[in-house]
Amino acid sequence: MKTSLIRAINLIISPTEELLDILGTTAKMSLSSSLIALVIGVLIGIWLGSSKSKVKSVLIVINRTLVGMPPVVCGLILFMLFSGVGPFRHLQWMFSVQLMILAQVLLITPIVISTMETNIAEIAGPIKENCRGLGLSKSQSLKLILNESVYFIFSSYLMAFSRAIAEVGAVSMVGGAIAWKTNVMTTAIMMYTNRGDFTLGVALGIILLILSSIVNIAVTLIQRRLTNVN
Amino acid sequence: MLIKAFTKSYAEFKLTAREMNYESGKIYAFIGPNGCGKSTYAKCIAGVCAADDGAVVSADVAKIGYMSQASFPFRMSVKKNIMLTASSEERADTLIDKLGLAGIASKNAKRLSGGQCARMALARALAGEFDILVLDEPCASMDMKSTLASEECIKEYAGSGHCIIIITHSLAQAERIADEIIFMDGGEIVERAYSSELINNANDTRTRDFLEFFGK
């Protein structure tokens, strides 16, 4: 174990092309999917949190169900849709980064929606009441709700990114963990561990933890800065 | 400005408001015990809360502003909060000075104390151009000095041709600033009269019972 750890640290200091490729694919997949999920999730979350629509409670229940959807089920559904017998086979997305991003978006968006909806529901009422009382337009109210939601958006993004970077079930099913193509950090850890090669697995594990810490620190610093805004 | 008669029902409460006429340049104070329907009345006429009978005043007849009992400080500076409604920067600066907000004008409104937040919210409401401005307990969390400064600003606003409706638990405040006082009880408007007349010569037993608590 000690030897693997030393080798892993050496590998991080002098990364191989394969390691860099895995990191690049992971970054592409995680950043793209978390940003897409954030845009969709924030808009739907704000609407759900501030709406008085009758279908709201039904949509919230559906979304909460989707939050708990096991990643392998998501992977299975996409596999059936995009594989050789599926209706979307002509897109030829099977075992591609695009399909991995789609899988992640499907898994992460409900989390963003849920976080946004819960937080917005608490502040939307007072904001709308104050805006209406002050004669502000609907677009001004929306801008003010968005401005008040900055913390929630950052928190949601943190959760989305953390989930995207750490997910393994769905991406391995639809991506296939193909070296130099769809292999991401989590699938690579699994693959190399199964082969008995711990060095790359440990190196990737360390990088995952470091990345997670960096994201957390960055968000905390941004939140502090926003609290002091003038 | 005519406010139509309307009703507003909740699970165990019903507000029945009769038709009321309000004049520009005057201040009307609503008094009454907790839960009598003052805030519900205020919200309905401001259009913040829908009356059972629909709109109680047409938007093209009068522009009505409303300062909530629970004013929300937006996450921006005190001055920017006031500029949301102010017609000019000069108007905002005048209110900032008069309400003692000059030292905290650039401070994030989220970091204000209760009294400071109330003054900021009042300035934000008074900065707007409304035919009728409804203020729901605007001075509830203010000290006496701030209360008196606020009352001066409210009187000036009314003096420039605006109508003010103020909900208050302070009979002294109603007496100091209102032209007319309206007493509410049990979800209805019981009595309306010129301030001194209502305080010294209330017609209704419920009004007299209420005023007795204040030694009137």
GROMACS .gro file of C-alpha atoms in nm:
model
  446
    1MET     CA    1   0.000   0.000   0.000
    2LYS     CA    2   0.285   0.234   0.093
    3THR     CA    3   0.455   0.161  -0.240
    4SER     CA    4   0.131   0.232  -0.430
    5LEU     CA    5   0.092   0.562  -0.249
    6ILE     CA    6   0.447   0.673  -0.327
    7ARG     CA    7   0.407   0.569  -0.692
    8ALA     CA    8   0.070   0.748  -0.707
    9ILE     CA    9   0.223   1.072  -0.576
   10ASN     CA   10   0.506   1.040  -0.829
   11LEU     CA   11   0.245   0.987  -1.100
   12ILE     CA   12   0.061   1.304  -0.997
   13ILE     CA   13   0.389   1.501  -1.001
   14SER     CA   14   0.488   1.360  -1.341
   15PRO     CA   15   0.158   1.263  -1.503
   16THR     CA   16   0.147   1.020  -1.795
   17GLU     CA   17  -0.046   1.098  -2.112
   18GLU     CA   18  -0.309   0.847  -2.010
   19LEU     CA   19  -0.365   1.019  -1.676
   20LEU     CA   20  -0.395   1.357  -1.849
   21ASP     CA   21  -0.644   1.211  -2.096
   22ILE     CA   22  -0.858   1.069  -1.812
   23LEU     CA   23  -0.849   1.406  -1.632
   24GLY     CA   24  -0.942   1.590  -1.952
   25THR     CA   25  -1.236   1.360  -2.025
   26THR     CA   26  -1.353   1.390  -1.663
   27ALA     CA   27  -1.330   1.768  -1.672
   28LYS     CA   28  -1.518   1.786  -2.003
   29MET     CA   29  -1.794   1.558  -1.879
   30SER     CA   30  -1.831   1.703  -1.527
   31LEU     CA   31  -1.811   2.071  -1.619
   32SER     CA   32  -2.044   2.039  -1.919
   33SER     CA   33  -2.306   1.832  -1.741
   34SER     CA   34  -2.303   2.038  -1.421
   35LEU     CA   35  -2.335   2.366  -1.614
   36ILE     CA   36  -2.620   2.236  -1.832
   37ALA     CA   37  -2.794   2.094  -1.523
   38LEU     CA   38  -2.743   2.424  -1.341
   39VAL     CA   39  -2.905   2.634  -1.614
   40ILE     CA   40  -3.205   2.400  -1.650
   41GLY     CA   41  -3.233   2.331  -1.276
   42VAL     CA   42  -3.210   2.693  -1.164
   43LEU     CA   43  -3.485   2.807  -1.400
   44ILE     CA   44  -3.720   2.519  -1.314
   45GLY     CA   45  -3.631   2.544  -0.943
   46ILE     CA   46  -3.709   2.916  -0.931
   47TRP     CA   47  -4.036   2.860  -1.113
   48LEU     CA   48  -4.137   2.576  -0.879
   49GLY     CA   49  -4.029   2.768  -0.570
   50SER     CA   50  -4.219   3.084  -0.656
   51SER     CA   51  -4.517   2.945  -0.847
   52LYS     CA   52  -4.866   2.893  -0.710
   53SER     CA   53  -4.955   2.660  -0.995
   54LYS     CA   54  -5.179   2.362  -0.916
   55VAL     CA   55  -4.939   2.120  -1.086
   56LYS     CA   56  -4.652   2.240  -0.867
   57SER     CA   57  -4.692   1.979  -0.593
   58VAL     CA   58  -4.718   1.698  -0.850
   59LEU     CA   59  -4.400   1.817  -1.022
   60ILE     CA   60  -4.220   1.842  -0.688
   61VAL     CA   61  -4.310   1.480  -0.603
   62ILE     CA   62  -4.193   1.364  -0.949
   63ASN     CA   63  -3.867   1.556  -0.910
   64ARG     CA   64  -3.804   1.410  -0.564
   65THR     CA   65  -3.850   1.065  -0.713
   66LEU     CA   66  -3.596   1.149  -0.984
   67VAL     CA   67  -3.349   1.272  -0.717
   68GLY     CA   68  -3.349   0.920  -0.576
   69MET     CA   69  -3.316   0.747  -0.912
   70PRO     CA   70  -3.026   0.496  -0.899
   71PRO     CA   71  -2.758   0.591  -1.156
   72VAL     CA   72  -2.756   0.240  -1.301
   73VAL     CA   73  -3.128   0.273  -1.380
   74CYS     CA   74  -3.055   0.599  -1.562
   75GLY     CA   75  -2.772   0.422  -1.745
   76LEU     CA   76  -3.001   0.132  -1.834
   77ILE     CA   77  -3.269   0.363  -1.978
   78LEU     CA   78  -3.015   0.549  -2.191
   79PHE     CA   79  -2.854   0.224  -2.296
   80MET     CA   80  -3.191   0.098  -2.420
   81LEU     CA   81  -3.261   0.424  -2.602
   82PHE     CA   82  -2.923   0.471  -2.770
   83SER     CA   83  -2.787   0.115  -2.823
   84GLY     CA   84  -2.827  -0.086  -3.143
   85VAL     CA   85  -3.197  -0.160  -3.081
   86GLY     CA   86  -3.297   0.178  -2.939
   87PRO     CA   87  -3.492   0.455  -3.116
   88PHE     CA   88  -3.197   0.697  -3.102
   89ARG     CA   89  -2.933   0.453  -3.235
   90HIS     CA   90  -2.892   0.665  -3.553
   91LEU     CA   91  -2.729   0.938  -3.343
   92GLN     CA   92  -2.443   0.696  -3.270
   93TRP     CA   93  -2.396   0.838  -2.923
   94MET     CA   94  -2.343   0.501  -2.755
   95PHE     CA   95  -2.006   0.489  -2.574
   96SER     CA   96  -1.946   0.859  -2.631
   97VAL     CA   97  -1.878   1.151  -2.397
   98GLN     CA   98  -2.200   1.318  -2.522
   99LEU     CA   99  -2.411   1.034  -2.386
  100MET     CA  100  -2.218   1.039  -2.059
  101ILE     CA  101  -2.295   1.412  -2.031
  102LEU     CA  102  -2.663   1.342  -2.102
  103ALA     CA  103  -2.667   1.073  -1.833
  104GLN     CA  104  -2.512   1.312  -1.585
  105VAL     CA  105  -2.754   1.592  -1.675
  106LEU     CA  106  -3.047   1.357  -1.613
  107LEU     CA  107  -2.905   1.258  -1.276
  108ILE     CA  108  -2.795   1.603  -1.158
  109THR     CA  109  -3.074   1.831  -1.279
  110PRO     CA  110  -3.331   1.699  -1.026
  111ILE     CA  111  -3.081   1.769  -0.745
  112VAL     CA  112  -3.038   2.130  -0.860
  113ILE     CA  113  -3.415   2.172  -0.901
  114SER     CA  114  -3.479   2.033  -0.553
  115THR     CA  115  -3.218   2.255  -0.385
  116MET     CA  116  -3.338   2.566  -0.567
  117GLU     CA  117  -3.707   2.496  -0.512
  118THR     CA  118  -3.665   2.442  -0.138
  119ASN     CA  119  -3.463   2.761  -0.090
  120ILE     CA  120  -3.663   2.980  -0.327
  121ALA     CA  121  -3.993   2.877  -0.167
  122GLU     CA  122  -3.878   3.045   0.156
  123ILE     CA  123  -3.790   3.381   0.004
  124ALA     CA  124  -4.015   3.412  -0.301
  125GLY     CA  125  -4.326   3.509  -0.103
  126PRO     CA  126  -4.173   3.805   0.086
  127ILE     CA  127  -3.982   3.922  -0.224
  128LYS     CA  128  -4.289   3.914  -0.446
  129GLU     CA  129  -4.500   4.089  -0.181
  130ASN     CA  130  -4.240   4.364  -0.141
  131CYS     CA  131  -4.191   4.402  -0.516
  132ARG     CA  132  -4.563   4.424  -0.583
  133GLY     CA  133  -4.603   4.671  -0.299
  134LEU     CA  134  -4.325   4.888  -0.437
  135GLY     CA  135  -4.472   4.882  -0.786
  136LEU     CA  136  -4.177   4.696  -0.940
  137SER     CA  137  -4.223   4.510  -1.268
  138LYS     CA  138  -4.222   4.130  -1.301
  139SER     CA  139  -3.882   4.139  -1.470
  140GLN     CA  140  -3.744   4.348  -1.182
  141SER     CA  141  -3.890   4.097  -0.935
  142LEU     CA  142  -3.728   3.809  -1.123
  143LYS     CA  143  -3.393   3.990  -1.123
  144LEU     CA  144  -3.423   4.048  -0.747
  145ILE     CA  145  -3.514   3.683  -0.686
  146LEU     CA  146  -3.209   3.578  -0.891
  147ASN     CA  147  -2.992   3.824  -0.699
  148GLU     CA  148  -3.115   3.680  -0.369
  149SER     CA  149  -3.054   3.327  -0.500
  150VAL     CA  150  -2.683   3.363  -0.573
  151TYR     CA  151  -2.584   3.160  -0.266
  152PHE     CA  152  -2.832   2.888  -0.353
  153ILE     CA  153  -2.706   2.877  -0.712
  154PHE     CA  154  -2.348   2.831  -0.592
  155SER     CA  155  -2.454   2.564  -0.344
  156SER     CA  156  -2.650   2.388  -0.616
  157TYR     CA  157  -2.355   2.403  -0.853
  158LEU     CA  158  -2.126   2.259  -0.587
  159MET     CA  159  -2.363   1.969  -0.531
  160ALA     CA  160  -2.409   1.914  -0.905
  161PHE     CA  161  -2.036   1.918  -0.978
  162SER     CA  162  -1.955   1.692  -0.683
  163ARG     CA  163  -2.214   1.440  -0.799
  164ALA     CA  164  -2.097   1.459  -1.161
  165ILE     CA  165  -1.731   1.405  -1.084
  166ALA     CA  166  -1.795   1.118  -0.842
  167GLU     CA  167  -2.061   0.926  -1.036
  168VAL     CA  168  -1.969   0.588  -1.178
  169GLY     CA  169  -2.277   0.370  -1.243
  170ALA     CA  170  -2.442   0.549  -1.534
  171VAL     CA  171  -2.124   0.670  -1.704
  172SER     CA  172  -1.968   0.325  -1.708
  173MET     CA  173  -2.284   0.179  -1.866
  174VAL     CA  174  -2.323   0.438  -2.142
  175GLY     CA  175  -1.956   0.533  -2.178
  176GLY     CA  176  -1.807   0.187  -2.154
  177ALA     CA  177  -1.486   0.316  -1.987
  178ILE     CA  178  -1.299   0.302  -2.318
  179ALA     CA  179  -0.937   0.406  -2.276
  180TRP     CA  180  -0.843   0.729  -2.455
  181LYS     CA  181  -1.209   0.795  -2.529
  182THR     CA  182  -1.464   0.769  -2.247
  183ASN     CA  183  -1.259   0.668  -1.947
  184VAL     CA  184  -1.316   0.912  -1.658
  185MET     CA  185  -1.162   0.915  -1.312
  186THR     CA  186  -1.422   0.697  -1.142
  187THR     CA  187  -1.443   0.436  -1.416
  188ALA     CA  188  -1.062   0.431  -1.443
  189ILE     CA  189  -1.029   0.369  -1.068
  190MET     CA  190  -1.264   0.071  -1.103
  191MET     CA  191  -1.091  -0.060  -1.413
  192TYR     CA  192  -0.736  -0.037  -1.283
  193THR     CA  193  -0.830  -0.172  -0.939
  194ASN     CA  194  -0.991  -0.476  -1.103
  195ARG     CA  195  -0.666  -0.528  -1.294
  196GLY     CA  196  -0.468  -0.514  -0.971
  197ASP     CA  197  -0.292  -0.191  -1.076
  198PHE     CA  198  -0.342   0.035  -0.775
  199THR     CA  199  -0.102   0.316  -0.866
  200LEU     CA  200  -0.324   0.494  -1.115
  201GLY     CA  201  -0.633   0.426  -0.901
  202VAL     CA  202  -0.475   0.580  -0.591
  203ALA     CA  203  -0.344   0.876  -0.792
  204LEU     CA  204  -0.692   0.941  -0.932
  205GLY     CA  205  -0.846   0.903  -0.586
  206ILE     CA  206  -0.609   1.165  -0.446
  207ILE     CA  207  -0.684   1.401  -0.734
  208LEU     CA  208  -1.060   1.352  -0.682
  209LEU     CA  209  -1.030   1.447  -0.314
  210ILE     CA  210  -0.810   1.749  -0.395
  211LEU     CA  211  -1.054   1.868  -0.661
  212SER     CA  212  -1.346   1.830  -0.424
  213SER     CA  213  -1.161   2.035  -0.160
  214ILE     CA  214  -1.072   2.307  -0.411
  215VAL     CA  215  -1.434   2.340  -0.523
  216ASN     CA  216  -1.552   2.362  -0.163
  217ILE     CA  217  -1.293   2.625  -0.071
  218ALA     CA  218  -1.371   2.830  -0.384
  219VAL     CA  219  -1.743   2.830  -0.316
  220THR     CA  220  -1.689   2.924   0.049
  221LEU     CA  221  -1.467   3.217  -0.054
  222ILE     CA  222  -1.718   3.336  -0.315
  223GLN     CA  223  -2.001   3.315  -0.060
  224ARG     CA  224  -1.800   3.521   0.190
  225ARG     CA  225  -1.726   3.782  -0.075
  226LEU     CA  226  -2.091   3.804  -0.175
  227THR     CA  227  -2.196   3.853   0.188
  228ASN     CA  228  -1.982   4.167   0.198
  229VAL     CA  229  -2.123   4.309  -0.126
  230ASN     CA  230  -2.208   4.677  -0.123
  231MET     CA  231  -6.010   5.790  -0.438
  232LEU     CA  232  -6.276   5.533  -0.391
  233ILE     CA  233  -6.201   5.189  -0.250
  234LYS     CA  234  -6.486   4.951  -0.326
  235ALA     CA  235  -6.655   4.740  -0.061
  236PHE     CA  236  -6.500   4.393  -0.050
  237THR     CA  237  -6.463   4.077   0.152
  238LYS     CA  238  -6.168   3.853   0.219
  239SER     CA  239  -6.209   3.514   0.381
  240TYR     CA  240  -5.957   3.286   0.541
  241ALA     CA  241  -6.027   2.956   0.717
  242GLU     CA  242  -6.163   3.108   1.038
  243PHE     CA  243  -6.166   3.477   0.958
  244LYS     CA  244  -6.367   3.703   0.733
  245LEU     CA  245  -6.292   4.065   0.658
  246THR     CA  246  -6.590   4.270   0.545
  247ALA     CA  247  -6.478   4.613   0.431
  248ARG     CA  248  -6.726   4.879   0.339
  249GLU     CA  249  -6.675   5.133   0.061
  250MET     CA  250  -6.428   5.402   0.164
  251ASN     CA  251  -6.320   5.728   0.011
  252TYR     CA  252  -5.970   5.862   0.066
  253GLU     CA  253  -5.845   6.208  -0.025
  254SER     CA  254  -5.508   6.310  -0.160
  255GLY     CA  255  -5.285   6.492   0.084
  256LYS     CA  256  -5.435   6.326   0.388
  257ILE     CA  257  -5.317   6.063   0.634
  258TYR     CA  258  -5.553   5.791   0.753
  259ALA     CA  259  -5.457   5.575   1.050
  260PHE     CA  260  -5.606   5.231   1.104
  261ILE     CA  261  -5.615   5.116   1.464
  262GLY     CA  262  -5.763   4.811   1.631
  263PRO     CA  263  -5.672   4.499   1.827
  264ASN     CA  264  -5.450   4.222   1.691
  265GLY     CA  265  -5.621   4.004   1.433
  266CYS     CA  266  -5.897   4.255   1.357
  267GLY     CA  267  -5.808   4.261   0.987
  268LYS     CA  268  -5.603   4.580   0.952
  269SER     CA  269  -5.314   4.418   0.765
  270THR     CA  270  -5.549   4.211   0.549
  271TYR     CA  271  -5.736   4.530   0.457
  272ALA     CA  272  -5.406   4.700   0.374
  273LYS     CA  273  -5.287   4.409   0.157
  274CYS     CA  274  -5.617   4.388  -0.030
  275ILE     CA  275  -5.633   4.755  -0.120
  276ALA     CA  276  -5.267   4.748  -0.224
  277GLY     CA  277  -5.338   4.450  -0.449
  278VAL     CA  278  -5.077   4.238  -0.272
  279CYS     CA  279  -5.349   4.002  -0.159
  280ALA     CA  280  -5.655   3.926  -0.375
  281ALA     CA  281  -5.993   4.014  -0.227
  282ASP     CA  282  -6.273   3.760  -0.273
  283ASP     CA  283  -6.452   4.009  -0.498
  284GLY     CA  284  -6.155   4.086  -0.723
  285ALA     CA  285  -5.971   4.418  -0.755
  286VAL     CA  286  -6.091   4.681  -0.509
  287VAL     CA  287  -5.946   4.970  -0.705
  288SER     CA  288  -5.860   4.993  -1.072
  289ALA     CA  289  -5.489   5.019  -1.145
  290ASP     CA  290  -5.554   5.301  -1.395
  291VAL     CA  291  -5.741   5.503  -1.132
  292ALA     CA  292  -5.474   5.505  -0.866
  293LYS     CA  293  -5.120   5.376  -0.822
  294ILE     CA  294  -5.104   5.218  -0.480
  295GLY     CA  295  -4.781   5.144  -0.297
  296TYR     CA  296  -4.743   4.919   0.003
  297MET     CA  297  -4.481   4.878   0.272
  298SER     CA  298  -4.507   4.535   0.426
  299GLN     CA  299  -4.499   4.469   0.798
  300ALA     CA  300  -4.214   4.229   0.717
  301SER     CA  301  -4.005   4.442   0.487
  302PHE     CA  302  -3.751   4.250   0.286
  303PRO     CA  303  -3.402   4.400   0.260
  304PHE     CA  304  -3.270   4.314  -0.086
  305ARG     CA  305  -2.910   4.194  -0.106
  306MET     CA  306  -2.759   4.524  -0.214
  307SER     CA  307  -2.663   4.850  -0.048
  308VAL     CA  308  -2.915   5.061   0.144
  309LYS     CA  309  -2.898   5.330  -0.123
  310LYS     CA  310  -2.953   5.082  -0.406
  311ASN     CA  311  -3.255   4.947  -0.219
  312ILE     CA  312  -3.399   5.298  -0.206
  313MET     CA  313  -3.307   5.366  -0.570
  314LEU     CA  314  -3.531   5.074  -0.673
  315THR     CA  315  -3.830   5.306  -0.636
  316ALA     CA  316  -3.677   5.654  -0.632
  317SER     CA  317  -3.754   5.880  -0.924
  318SER     CA  318  -3.417   6.050  -0.883
  319GLU     CA  319  -3.094   6.012  -0.688
  320GLU     CA  320  -3.167   6.347  -0.524
  321ARG     CA  321  -3.494   6.211  -0.384
  322ALA     CA  322  -3.312   5.905  -0.246
  323ASP     CA  323  -3.040   6.120  -0.087
  324THR     CA  324  -3.297   6.348   0.076
  325LEU     CA  325  -3.472   6.052   0.239
  326ILE     CA  326  -3.139   5.898   0.339
  327ASP     CA  327  -3.052   6.220   0.522
  328LYS     CA  328  -3.390   6.270   0.682
  329LEU     CA  329  -3.417   5.914   0.807
  330GLY     CA  330  -3.063   5.905   0.945
  331LEU     CA  331  -2.933   5.652   0.694
  332ALA     CA  332  -2.636   5.858   0.567
  333GLY     CA  333  -2.379   5.662   0.769
  334ILE     CA  334  -2.502   5.327   0.642
  335ALA     CA  335  -2.606   5.417   0.286
  336SER     CA  336  -2.337   5.194   0.134
  337LYS     CA  337  -2.387   4.908   0.380
  338ASN     CA  338  -2.536   4.578   0.262
  339ALA     CA  339  -2.903   4.595   0.362
  340LYS     CA  340  -2.886   4.233   0.481
  341ARG     CA  341  -2.662   4.346   0.763
  342LEU     CA  342  -2.889   4.613   0.908
  343SER     CA  343  -3.044   4.600   1.253
  344GLY     CA  344  -3.423   4.577   1.283
  345GLY     CA  345  -3.466   4.952   1.332
  346GLN     CA  346  -3.225   5.041   1.051
  347CYS     CA  347  -3.402   4.799   0.818
  348ALA     CA  348  -3.739   4.956   0.903
  349ARG     CA  349  -3.603   5.305   0.823
  350MET     CA  350  -3.454   5.179   0.496
  351ALA     CA  351  -3.785   5.014   0.403
  352LEU     CA  352  -3.977   5.332   0.482
  353ALA     CA  353  -3.737   5.539   0.272
  354ARG     CA  354  -3.777   5.288  -0.013
  355ALA     CA  355  -4.155   5.321   0.003
  356LEU     CA  356  -4.154   5.701   0.036
  357ALA     CA  357  -3.912   5.730  -0.257
  358GLY     CA  358  -4.181   5.599  -0.493
  359GLU     CA  359  -4.454   5.804  -0.656
  360PHE     CA  360  -4.783   5.656  -0.538
  361ASP     CA  361  -5.132   5.804  -0.528
  362ILE     CA  362  -5.199   5.603  -0.215
  363LEU     CA  363  -4.919   5.465   0.000
  364VAL     CA  364  -5.015   5.198   0.251
  365LEU     CA  365  -4.773   5.161   0.542
  366ASP     CA  366  -4.820   4.856   0.763
  367GLU     CA  367  -4.671   4.934   1.104
  368PRO     CA  368  -4.373   5.123   0.958
  369CYS     CA  369  -4.231   5.233   1.294
  370ALA     CA  370  -4.291   4.914   1.495
  371SER     CA  371  -3.921   4.841   1.550
  372MET     CA  372  -3.794   5.199   1.566
  373ASP     CA  373  -3.678   5.403   1.864
  374MET     CA  374  -3.861   5.727   1.948
  375LYS     CA  375  -3.614   5.953   1.765
  376SER     CA  376  -3.642   5.749   1.447
  377THR     CA  377  -4.019   5.727   1.486
  378LEU     CA  378  -4.053   6.106   1.502
  379ALA     CA  379  -3.819   6.153   1.203
  380SER     CA  380  -4.020   5.894   1.012
  381GLU     CA  381  -4.347   6.066   1.097
  382GLU     CA  382  -4.207   6.395   0.962
  383CYS     CA  383  -4.120   6.224   0.635
  384ILE     CA  384  -4.464   6.063   0.616
  385LYS     CA  385  -4.631   6.401   0.674
  386GLU     CA  386  -4.414   6.563   0.407
  387TYR     CA  387  -4.507   6.288   0.161
  388ALA     CA  388  -4.876   6.344   0.231
  389GLY     CA  389  -4.819   6.719   0.212
  390SER     CA  390  -4.695   6.683  -0.144
  391GLY     CA  391  -5.034   6.553  -0.254
  392HIS     CA  392  -5.014   6.182  -0.174
  393CYS     CA  393  -5.262   5.988   0.033
  394ILE     CA  394  -5.121   5.780   0.319
  395ILE     CA  395  -5.290   5.492   0.494
  396ILE     CA  396  -5.098   5.382   0.801
  397ILE     CA  397  -5.163   5.076   1.013
  398THR     CA  398  -5.045   5.133   1.367
  399HIS     CA  399  -5.072   4.996   1.718
  400SER     CA  400  -4.976   5.332   1.862
  401LEU     CA  401  -5.273   5.555   1.932
  402ALA     CA  402  -5.025   5.833   2.012
  403GLN     CA  403  -4.878   5.800   1.664
  404ALA     CA  404  -5.224   5.802   1.505
  405GLU     CA  405  -5.307   6.113   1.706
  406ARG     CA  406  -4.980   6.285   1.605
  407ILE     CA  407  -4.995   6.234   1.231
  408ALA     CA  408  -5.340   6.125   1.112
  409ASP     CA  409  -5.613   6.348   0.978
  410GLU     CA  410  -5.863   6.070   1.030
  411ILE     CA  411  -5.860   5.753   1.238
  412ILE     CA  412  -6.041   5.436   1.138
  413PHE     CA  413  -6.113   5.179   1.407
  414MET     CA  414  -6.143   4.812   1.306
  415ASP     CA  415  -6.262   4.518   1.509
  416GLY     CA  416  -6.364   4.160   1.429
  417GLY     CA  417  -6.297   4.195   1.057
  418GLU     CA  418  -6.501   4.510   1.000
  419ILE     CA  419  -6.456   4.884   0.990
  420VAL     CA  420  -6.638   4.999   1.302
  421GLU     CA  421  -6.587   5.373   1.302
  422ARG     CA  422  -6.418   5.647   1.104
  423ALA     CA  423  -6.380   6.005   1.224
  424TYR     CA  424  -6.142   6.298   1.249
  425SER     CA  425  -5.866   6.205   1.492
  426SER     CA  426  -5.965   6.424   1.787
  427GLU     CA  427  -6.332   6.346   1.734
  428LEU     CA  428  -6.279   5.970   1.742
  429ILE     CA  429  -6.049   5.982   2.043
  430ASN     CA  430  -6.268   6.217   2.248
  431ASN     CA  431  -6.612   6.131   2.119
  432ALA     CA  432  -6.627   5.776   1.987
  433ASN     CA  433  -6.976   5.664   1.897
  434ASP     CA  434  -6.936   5.289   1.911
  435THR     CA  435  -6.900   5.094   2.235
  436ARG     CA  436  -6.624   4.875   2.087
  437THR     CA  437  -6.421   5.184   1.996
  438ARG     CA  438  -6.465   5.329   2.344
  439ASP     CA  439  -6.364   4.998   2.505
  440PHE     CA  440  -6.051   4.988   2.289
  441LEU     CA  441  -5.961   5.350   2.366
  442GLU     CA  442  -6.002   5.287   2.738
  443PHE     CA  443  -5.687   5.075   2.729
  444PHE     CA  444  -5.499   5.389   2.627
  445GLY     CA  445  -5.660   5.590   2.907
  446LYS     CA  446  -5.879   5.782   2.662
   0.00000   0.00000   0.00000
